[in-house]
PDB file of C-alpha atoms in Angstrom:
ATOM      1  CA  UNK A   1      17.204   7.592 -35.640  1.00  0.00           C
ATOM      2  CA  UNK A   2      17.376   6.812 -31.910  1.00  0.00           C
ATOM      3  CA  UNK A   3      18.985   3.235 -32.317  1.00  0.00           C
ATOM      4  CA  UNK A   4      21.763   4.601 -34.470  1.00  0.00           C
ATOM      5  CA  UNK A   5      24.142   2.360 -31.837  1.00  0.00           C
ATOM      6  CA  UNK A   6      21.999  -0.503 -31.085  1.00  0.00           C
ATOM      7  CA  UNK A   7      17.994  -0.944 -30.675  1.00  0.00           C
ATOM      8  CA  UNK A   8      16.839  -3.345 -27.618  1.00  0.00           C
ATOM      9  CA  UNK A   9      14.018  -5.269 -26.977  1.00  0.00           C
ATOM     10  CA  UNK A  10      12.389  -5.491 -23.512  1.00  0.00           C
ATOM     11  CA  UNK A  11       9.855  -7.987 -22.236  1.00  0.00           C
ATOM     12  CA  UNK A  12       8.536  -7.518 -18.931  1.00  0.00           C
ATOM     13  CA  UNK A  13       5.566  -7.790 -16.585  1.00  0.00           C
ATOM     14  CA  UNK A  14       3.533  -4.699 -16.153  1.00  0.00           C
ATOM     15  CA  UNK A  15       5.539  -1.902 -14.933  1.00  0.00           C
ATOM     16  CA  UNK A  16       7.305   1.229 -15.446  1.00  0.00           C
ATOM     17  CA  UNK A  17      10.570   1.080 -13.989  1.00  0.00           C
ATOM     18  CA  UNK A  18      12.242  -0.782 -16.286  1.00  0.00           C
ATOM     19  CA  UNK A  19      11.672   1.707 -19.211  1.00  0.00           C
ATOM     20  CA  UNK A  20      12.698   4.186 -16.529  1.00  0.00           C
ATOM     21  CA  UNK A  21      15.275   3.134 -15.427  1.00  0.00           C
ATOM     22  CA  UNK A  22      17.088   2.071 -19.294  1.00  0.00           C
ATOM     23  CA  UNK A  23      15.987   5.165 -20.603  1.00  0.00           C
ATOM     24  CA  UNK A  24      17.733   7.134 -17.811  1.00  0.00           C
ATOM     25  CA  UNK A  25      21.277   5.987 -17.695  1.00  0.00           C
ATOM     26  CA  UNK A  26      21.222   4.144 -21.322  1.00  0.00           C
ATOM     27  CA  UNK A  27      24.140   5.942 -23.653  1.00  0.00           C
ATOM     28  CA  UNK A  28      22.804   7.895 -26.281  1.00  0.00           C
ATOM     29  CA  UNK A  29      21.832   6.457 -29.783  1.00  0.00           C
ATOM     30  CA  UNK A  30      20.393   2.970 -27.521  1.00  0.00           C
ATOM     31  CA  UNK A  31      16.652   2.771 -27.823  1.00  0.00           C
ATOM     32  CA  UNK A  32      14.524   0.456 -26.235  1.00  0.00           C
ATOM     33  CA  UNK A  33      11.529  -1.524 -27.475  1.00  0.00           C
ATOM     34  CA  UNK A  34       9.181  -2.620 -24.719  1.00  0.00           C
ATOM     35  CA  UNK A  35       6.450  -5.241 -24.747  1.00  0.00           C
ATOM     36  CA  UNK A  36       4.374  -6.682 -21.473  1.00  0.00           C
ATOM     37  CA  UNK A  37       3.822 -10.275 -19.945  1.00  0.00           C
ATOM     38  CA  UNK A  38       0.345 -10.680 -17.901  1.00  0.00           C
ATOM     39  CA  UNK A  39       1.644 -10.643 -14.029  1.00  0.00           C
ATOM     40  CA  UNK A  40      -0.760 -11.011 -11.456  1.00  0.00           C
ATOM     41  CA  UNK A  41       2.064  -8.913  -9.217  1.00  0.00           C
ATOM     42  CA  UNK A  42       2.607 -11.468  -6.260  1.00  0.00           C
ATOM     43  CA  UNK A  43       5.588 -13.613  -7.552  1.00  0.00           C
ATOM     44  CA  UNK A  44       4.922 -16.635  -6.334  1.00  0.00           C
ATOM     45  CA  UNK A  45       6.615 -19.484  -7.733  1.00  0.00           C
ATOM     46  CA  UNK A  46       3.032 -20.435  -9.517  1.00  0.00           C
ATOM     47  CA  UNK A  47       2.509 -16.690 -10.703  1.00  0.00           C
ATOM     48  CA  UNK A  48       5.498 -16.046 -12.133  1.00  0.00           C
ATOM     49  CA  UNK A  49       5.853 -19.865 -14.221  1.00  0.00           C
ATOM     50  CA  UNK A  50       2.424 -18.591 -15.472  1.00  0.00           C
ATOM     51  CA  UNK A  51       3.777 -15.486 -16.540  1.00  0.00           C
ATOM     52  CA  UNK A  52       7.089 -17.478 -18.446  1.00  0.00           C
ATOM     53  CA  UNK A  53       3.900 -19.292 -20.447  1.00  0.00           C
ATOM     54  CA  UNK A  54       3.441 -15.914 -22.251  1.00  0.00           C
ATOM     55  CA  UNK A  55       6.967 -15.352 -23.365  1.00  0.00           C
ATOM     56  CA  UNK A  56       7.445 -17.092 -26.884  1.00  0.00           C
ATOM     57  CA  UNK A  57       4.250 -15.564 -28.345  1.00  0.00           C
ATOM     58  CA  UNK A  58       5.107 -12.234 -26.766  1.00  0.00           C
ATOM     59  CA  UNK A  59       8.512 -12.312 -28.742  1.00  0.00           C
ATOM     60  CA  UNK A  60       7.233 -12.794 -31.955  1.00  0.00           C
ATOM     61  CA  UNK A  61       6.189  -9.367 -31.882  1.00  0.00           C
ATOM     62  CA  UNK A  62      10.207  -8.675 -32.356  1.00  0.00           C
ATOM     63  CA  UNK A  63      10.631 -10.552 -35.351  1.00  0.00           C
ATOM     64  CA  UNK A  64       9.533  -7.812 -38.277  1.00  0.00           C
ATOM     65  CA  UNK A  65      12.366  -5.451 -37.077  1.00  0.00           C
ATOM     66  CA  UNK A  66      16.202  -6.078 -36.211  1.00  0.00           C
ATOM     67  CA  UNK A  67      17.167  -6.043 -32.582  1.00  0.00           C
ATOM     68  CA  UNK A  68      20.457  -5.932 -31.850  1.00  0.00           C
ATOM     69  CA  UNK A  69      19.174  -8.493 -27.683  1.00  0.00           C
ATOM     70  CA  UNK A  70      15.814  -9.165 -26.664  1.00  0.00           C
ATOM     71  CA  UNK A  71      15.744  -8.828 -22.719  1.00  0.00           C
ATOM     72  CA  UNK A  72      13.181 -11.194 -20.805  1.00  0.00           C
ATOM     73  CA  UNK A  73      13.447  -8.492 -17.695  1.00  0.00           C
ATOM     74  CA  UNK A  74      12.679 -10.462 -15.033  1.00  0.00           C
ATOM     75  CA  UNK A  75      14.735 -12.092 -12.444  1.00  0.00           C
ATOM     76  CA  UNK A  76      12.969 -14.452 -10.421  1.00  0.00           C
ATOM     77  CA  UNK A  77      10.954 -14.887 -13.383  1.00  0.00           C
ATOM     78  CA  UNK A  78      13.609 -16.062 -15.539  1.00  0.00           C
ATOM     79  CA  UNK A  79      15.147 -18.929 -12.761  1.00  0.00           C
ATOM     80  CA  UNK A  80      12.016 -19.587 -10.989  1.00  0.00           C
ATOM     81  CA  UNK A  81      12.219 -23.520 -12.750  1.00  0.00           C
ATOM     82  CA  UNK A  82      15.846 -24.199 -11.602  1.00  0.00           C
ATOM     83  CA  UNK A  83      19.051 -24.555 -13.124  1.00  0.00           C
ATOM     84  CA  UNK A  84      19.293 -23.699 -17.087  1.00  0.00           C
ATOM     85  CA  UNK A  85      15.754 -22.372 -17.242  1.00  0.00           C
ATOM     86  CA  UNK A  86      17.436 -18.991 -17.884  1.00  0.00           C
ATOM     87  CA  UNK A  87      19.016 -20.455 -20.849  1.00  0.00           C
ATOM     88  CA  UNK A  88      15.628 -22.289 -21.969  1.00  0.00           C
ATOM     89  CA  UNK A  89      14.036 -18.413 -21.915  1.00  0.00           C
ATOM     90  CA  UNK A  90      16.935 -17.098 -24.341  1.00  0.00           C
ATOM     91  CA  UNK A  91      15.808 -20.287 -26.721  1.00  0.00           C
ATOM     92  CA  UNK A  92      12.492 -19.461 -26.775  1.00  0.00           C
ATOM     93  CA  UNK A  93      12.891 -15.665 -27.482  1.00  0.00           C
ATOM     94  CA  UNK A  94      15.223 -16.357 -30.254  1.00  0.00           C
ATOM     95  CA  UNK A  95      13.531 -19.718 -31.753  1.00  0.00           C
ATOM     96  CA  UNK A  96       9.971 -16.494 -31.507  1.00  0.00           C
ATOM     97  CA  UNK A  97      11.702 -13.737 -32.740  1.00  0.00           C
ATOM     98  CA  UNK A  98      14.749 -14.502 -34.421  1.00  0.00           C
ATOM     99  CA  UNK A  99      17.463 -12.383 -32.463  1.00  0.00           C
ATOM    100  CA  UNK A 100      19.456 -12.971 -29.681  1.00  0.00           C
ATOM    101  CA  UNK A 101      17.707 -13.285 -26.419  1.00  0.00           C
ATOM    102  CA  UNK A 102      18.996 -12.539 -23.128  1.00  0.00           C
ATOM    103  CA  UNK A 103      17.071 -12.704 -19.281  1.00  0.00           C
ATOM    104  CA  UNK A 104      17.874 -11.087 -16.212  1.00  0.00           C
ATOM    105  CA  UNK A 105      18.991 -13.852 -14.219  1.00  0.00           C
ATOM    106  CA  UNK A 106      21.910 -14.700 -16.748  1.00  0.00           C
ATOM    107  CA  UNK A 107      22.630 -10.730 -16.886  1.00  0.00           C
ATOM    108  CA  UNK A 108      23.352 -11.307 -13.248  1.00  0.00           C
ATOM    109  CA  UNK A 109      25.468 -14.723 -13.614  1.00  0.00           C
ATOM    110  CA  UNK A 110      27.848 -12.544 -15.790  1.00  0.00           C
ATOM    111  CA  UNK A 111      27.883  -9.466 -14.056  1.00  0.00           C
ATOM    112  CA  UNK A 112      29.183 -11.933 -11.165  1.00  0.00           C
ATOM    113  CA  UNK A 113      31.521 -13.303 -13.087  1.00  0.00           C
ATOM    114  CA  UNK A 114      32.952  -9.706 -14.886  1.00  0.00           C
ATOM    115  CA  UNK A 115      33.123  -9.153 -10.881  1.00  0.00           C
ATOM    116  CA  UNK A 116      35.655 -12.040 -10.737  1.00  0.00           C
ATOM    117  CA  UNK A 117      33.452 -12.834  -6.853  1.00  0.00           C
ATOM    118  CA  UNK A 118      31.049 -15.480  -6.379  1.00  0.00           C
ATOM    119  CA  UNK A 119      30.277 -14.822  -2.473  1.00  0.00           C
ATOM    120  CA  UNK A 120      27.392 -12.871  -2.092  1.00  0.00           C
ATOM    121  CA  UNK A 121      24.510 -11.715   0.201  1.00  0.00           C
ATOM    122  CA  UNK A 122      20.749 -11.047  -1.453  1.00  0.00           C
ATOM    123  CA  UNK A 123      18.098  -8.632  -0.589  1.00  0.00           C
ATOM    124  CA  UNK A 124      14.383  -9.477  -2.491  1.00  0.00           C
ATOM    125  CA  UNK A 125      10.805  -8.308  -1.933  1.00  0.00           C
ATOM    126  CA  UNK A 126       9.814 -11.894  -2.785  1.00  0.00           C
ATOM    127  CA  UNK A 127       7.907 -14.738  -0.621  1.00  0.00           C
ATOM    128  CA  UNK A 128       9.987 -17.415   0.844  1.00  0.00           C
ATOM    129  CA  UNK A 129       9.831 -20.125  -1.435  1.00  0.00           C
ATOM    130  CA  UNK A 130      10.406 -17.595  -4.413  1.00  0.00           C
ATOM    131  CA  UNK A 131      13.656 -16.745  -2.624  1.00  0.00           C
ATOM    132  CA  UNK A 132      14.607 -20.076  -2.099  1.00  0.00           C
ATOM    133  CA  UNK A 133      14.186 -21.476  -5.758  1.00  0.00           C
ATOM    134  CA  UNK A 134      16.660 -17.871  -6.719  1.00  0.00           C
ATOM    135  CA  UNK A 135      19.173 -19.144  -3.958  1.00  0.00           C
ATOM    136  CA  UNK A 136      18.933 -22.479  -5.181  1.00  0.00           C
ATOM    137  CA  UNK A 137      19.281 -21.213  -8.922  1.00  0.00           C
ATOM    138  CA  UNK A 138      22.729 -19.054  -7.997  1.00  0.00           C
ATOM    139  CA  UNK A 139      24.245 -22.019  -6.003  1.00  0.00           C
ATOM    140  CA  UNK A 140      23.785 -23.971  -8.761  1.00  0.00           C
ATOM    141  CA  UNK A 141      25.394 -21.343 -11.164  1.00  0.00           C
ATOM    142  CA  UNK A 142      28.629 -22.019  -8.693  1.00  0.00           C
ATOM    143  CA  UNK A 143      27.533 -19.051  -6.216  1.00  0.00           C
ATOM    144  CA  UNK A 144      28.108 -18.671  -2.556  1.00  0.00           C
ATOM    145  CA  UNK A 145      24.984 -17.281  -1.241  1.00  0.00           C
ATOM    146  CA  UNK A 146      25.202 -16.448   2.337  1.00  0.00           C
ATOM    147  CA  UNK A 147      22.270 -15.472   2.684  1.00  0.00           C
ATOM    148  CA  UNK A 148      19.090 -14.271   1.220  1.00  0.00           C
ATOM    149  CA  UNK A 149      16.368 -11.996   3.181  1.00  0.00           C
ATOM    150  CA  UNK A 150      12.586 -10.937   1.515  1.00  0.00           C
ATOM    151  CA  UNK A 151      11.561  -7.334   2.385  1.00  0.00           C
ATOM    152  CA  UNK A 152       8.267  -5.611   1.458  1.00  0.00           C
ATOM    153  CA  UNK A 153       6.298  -8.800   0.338  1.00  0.00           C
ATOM    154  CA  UNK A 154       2.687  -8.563   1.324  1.00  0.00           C
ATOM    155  CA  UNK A 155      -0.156 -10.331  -0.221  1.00  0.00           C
ATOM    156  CA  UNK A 156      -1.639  -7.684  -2.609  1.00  0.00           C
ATOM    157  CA  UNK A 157       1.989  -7.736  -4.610  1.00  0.00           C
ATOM    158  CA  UNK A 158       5.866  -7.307  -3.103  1.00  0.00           C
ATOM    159  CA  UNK A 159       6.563  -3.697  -3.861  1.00  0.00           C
ATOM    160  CA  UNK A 160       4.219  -1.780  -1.952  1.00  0.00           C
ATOM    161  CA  UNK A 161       6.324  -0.785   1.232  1.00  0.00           C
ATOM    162  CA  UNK A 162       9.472  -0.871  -1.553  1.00  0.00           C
ATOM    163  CA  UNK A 163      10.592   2.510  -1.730  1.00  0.00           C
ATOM    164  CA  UNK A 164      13.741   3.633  -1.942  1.00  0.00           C
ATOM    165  CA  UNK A 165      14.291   4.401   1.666  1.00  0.00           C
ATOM    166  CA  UNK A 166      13.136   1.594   3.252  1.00  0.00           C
ATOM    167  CA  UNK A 167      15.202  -0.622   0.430  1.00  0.00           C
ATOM    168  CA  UNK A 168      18.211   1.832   1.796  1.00  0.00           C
ATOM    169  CA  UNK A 169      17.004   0.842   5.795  1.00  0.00           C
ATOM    170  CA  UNK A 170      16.664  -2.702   5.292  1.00  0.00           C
ATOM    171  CA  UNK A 171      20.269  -3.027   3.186  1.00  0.00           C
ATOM    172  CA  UNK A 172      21.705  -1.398   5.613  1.00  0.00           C
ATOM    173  CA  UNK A 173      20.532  -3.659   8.196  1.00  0.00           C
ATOM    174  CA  UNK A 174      21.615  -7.185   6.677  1.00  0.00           C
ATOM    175  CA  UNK A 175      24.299  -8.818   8.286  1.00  0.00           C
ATOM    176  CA  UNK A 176      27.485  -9.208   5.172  1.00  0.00           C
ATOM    177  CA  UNK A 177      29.880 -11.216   6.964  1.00  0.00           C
ATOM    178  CA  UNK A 178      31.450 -13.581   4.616  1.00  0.00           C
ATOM    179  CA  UNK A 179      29.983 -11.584   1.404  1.00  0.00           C
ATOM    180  CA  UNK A 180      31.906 -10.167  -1.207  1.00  0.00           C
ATOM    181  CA  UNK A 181      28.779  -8.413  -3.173  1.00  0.00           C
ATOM    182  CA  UNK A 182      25.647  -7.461  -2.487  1.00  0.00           C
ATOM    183  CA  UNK A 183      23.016  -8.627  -4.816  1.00  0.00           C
ATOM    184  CA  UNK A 184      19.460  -6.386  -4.631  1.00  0.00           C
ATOM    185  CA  UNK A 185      17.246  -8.512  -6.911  1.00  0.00           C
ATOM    186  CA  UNK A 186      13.761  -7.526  -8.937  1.00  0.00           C
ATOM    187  CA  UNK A 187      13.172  -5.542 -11.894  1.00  0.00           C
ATOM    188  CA  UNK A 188      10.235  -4.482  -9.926  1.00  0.00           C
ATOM    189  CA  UNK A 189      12.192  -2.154  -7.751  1.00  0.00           C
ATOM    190  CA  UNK A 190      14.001   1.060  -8.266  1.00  0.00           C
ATOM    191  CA  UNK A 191      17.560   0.456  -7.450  1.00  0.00           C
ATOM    192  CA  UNK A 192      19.698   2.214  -9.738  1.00  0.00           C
ATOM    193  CA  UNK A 193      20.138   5.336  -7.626  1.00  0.00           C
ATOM    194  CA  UNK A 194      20.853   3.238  -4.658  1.00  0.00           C
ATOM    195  CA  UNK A 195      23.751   1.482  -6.036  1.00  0.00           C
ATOM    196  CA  UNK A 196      26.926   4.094  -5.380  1.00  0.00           C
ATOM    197  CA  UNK A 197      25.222   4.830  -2.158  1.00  0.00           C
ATOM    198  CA  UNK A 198      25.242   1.415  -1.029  1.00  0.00           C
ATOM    199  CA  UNK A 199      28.723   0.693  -2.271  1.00  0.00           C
ATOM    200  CA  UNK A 200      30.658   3.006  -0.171  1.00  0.00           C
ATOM    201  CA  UNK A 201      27.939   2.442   3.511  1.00  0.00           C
ATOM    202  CA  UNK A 202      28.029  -1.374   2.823  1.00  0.00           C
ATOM    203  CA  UNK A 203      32.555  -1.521   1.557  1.00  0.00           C
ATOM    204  CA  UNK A 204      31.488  -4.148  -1.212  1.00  0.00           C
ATOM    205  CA  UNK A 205      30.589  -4.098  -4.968  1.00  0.00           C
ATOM    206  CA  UNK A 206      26.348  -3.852  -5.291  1.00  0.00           C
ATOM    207  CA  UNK A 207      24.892  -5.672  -8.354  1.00  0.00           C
ATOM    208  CA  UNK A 208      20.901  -4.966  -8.797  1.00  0.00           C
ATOM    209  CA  UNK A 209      18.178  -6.431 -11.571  1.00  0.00           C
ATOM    210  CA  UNK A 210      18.399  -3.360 -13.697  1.00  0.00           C
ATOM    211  CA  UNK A 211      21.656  -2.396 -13.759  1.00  0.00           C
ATOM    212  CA  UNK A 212      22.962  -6.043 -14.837  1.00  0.00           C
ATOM    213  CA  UNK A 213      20.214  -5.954 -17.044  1.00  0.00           C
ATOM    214  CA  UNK A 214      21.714  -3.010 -18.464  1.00  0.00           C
ATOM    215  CA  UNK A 215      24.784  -3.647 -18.730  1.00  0.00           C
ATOM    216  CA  UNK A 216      24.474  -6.700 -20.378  1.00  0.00           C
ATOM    217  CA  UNK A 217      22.630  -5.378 -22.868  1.00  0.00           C
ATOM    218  CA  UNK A 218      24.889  -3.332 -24.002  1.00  0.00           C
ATOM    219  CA  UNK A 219      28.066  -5.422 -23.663  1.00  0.00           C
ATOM    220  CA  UNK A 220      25.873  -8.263 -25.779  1.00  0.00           C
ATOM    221  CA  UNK A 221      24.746  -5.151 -27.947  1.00  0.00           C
ATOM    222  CA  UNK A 222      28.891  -4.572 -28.488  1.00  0.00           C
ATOM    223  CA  UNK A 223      28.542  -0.935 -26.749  1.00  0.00           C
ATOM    224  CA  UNK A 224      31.452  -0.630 -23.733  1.00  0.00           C
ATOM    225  CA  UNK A 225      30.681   2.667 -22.245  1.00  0.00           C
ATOM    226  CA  UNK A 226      31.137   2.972 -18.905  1.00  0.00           C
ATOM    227  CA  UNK A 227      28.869   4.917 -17.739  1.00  0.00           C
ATOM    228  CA  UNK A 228      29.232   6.842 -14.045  1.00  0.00           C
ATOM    229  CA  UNK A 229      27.021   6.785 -11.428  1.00  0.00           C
ATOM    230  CA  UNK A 230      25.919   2.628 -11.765  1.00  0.00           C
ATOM    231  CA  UNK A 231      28.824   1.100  -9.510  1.00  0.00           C
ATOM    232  CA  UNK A 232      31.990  -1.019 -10.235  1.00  0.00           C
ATOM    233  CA  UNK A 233      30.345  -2.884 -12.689  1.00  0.00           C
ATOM    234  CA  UNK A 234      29.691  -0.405 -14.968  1.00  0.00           C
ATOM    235  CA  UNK A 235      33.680   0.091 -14.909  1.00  0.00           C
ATOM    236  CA  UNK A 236      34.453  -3.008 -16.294  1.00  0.00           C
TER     237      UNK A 236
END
């Protein structure tokens, strides 16, 4: 039995590298149920509150079967409406499927907050007004967001110049003064190998989509591994 320690549900818009990504550095004895929203891959603000219209029926697929969290993988996604709309996603997955829900966007409030540092600089591949309805969610949440840049948004979707060097290139190139953390946000992006990279070039504890997700997960799942290789968050 592959969920002998605790079986997750994820929902998420079409993609891969979230199943990747949780399969990869997941513990052993975690398994991971995935189901998919309709995305038209271009998160607009419009797009992706369309795409939060599909999540209740989506998680009443979860209900015949115990899950230990339902994810709702998807950041902007999941605070794209403003202040408590993250919460308002966890009470529609669990009103749906009867188990606890959880969304990216509060995996990321409480990886902050494990953290103990609220001043932080973000990297997206979103459109402007995307990034400013996440900024505006975080300050909200009681972060300090010095600033927020969009890299590798084009009008046929955000990921397509988003690979893992020129993620690497453009960190590297945002100015941190006055940060204490550097957020890379998106569950459309492969990050997790980045993380201990960016760490020790950038002096400052990285948080990204995935790993968060991850992590809290398994700390809402009970499981307390720490698991190498995923940054100072995955030490706590």
């Amino acid at each position: 039995m592959y969920s002998w320690r605790a079986r997750i549900g994820v929902i998420a818009p079409l993609d891969d590298k979230v199943e990747y990504a949780f399969n990869k550095y997941a513990p052993d004895g975690v398994s991971f149920n995935s189901s998919r929203l309709a995305f038209s891959g271009n998160p607009t603000p419009e797009n992706l509150i369309r795409m939060t219209d599909l999540l209740e029926e989506t998680a009443k697929t979860y209900a015949t079967q115990p899950h230990d969290v339902i994810l709702f993988g998807c950041t902007s996604g999941s605070c794209i409406k403003g202040f408590g709309f993250d919460k308002e996603c966890i009470e529609r997955i669990e009103r749906a499927s009867g188990w606890p829900g959880l969304t990216t966007s509060t995996a990321v409030l409480e990886a902050y907050e494990a953290l103990g540092l609220k001043k932080t600089v973000v990297m997206t591949p979103y459109p402007d007004d995307t990034n400013q309805a996440e900024k505006k969610f975080m300050e909200d949440n009681g972060l300090e967001v010095t600033s927020i840049t969009g890299v590798g948004f084009n009008r046929n979707g955000p990921y397509s110049h988003a690979s893992t060097l020129h993620l690497y290139r453009n960190a590297k190139k945002i100015n941190t003064d006055g940060a204490e953390v550097f957020f890379l946000s998106c569950m459309g992006l492969q990050t997790m190998e980045l993380i201990e990279i960016l760490e020790e070039d950038l002096g400052m504890p990285v948080i990204t989509s995935h790993q968060a997700s991850l992590w809290a997960c398994l700390r809402h799942a009970g499981i307390k591994d720490k698991l190498p290789g995923l940054g100072k968050l995955f030490t706590i």
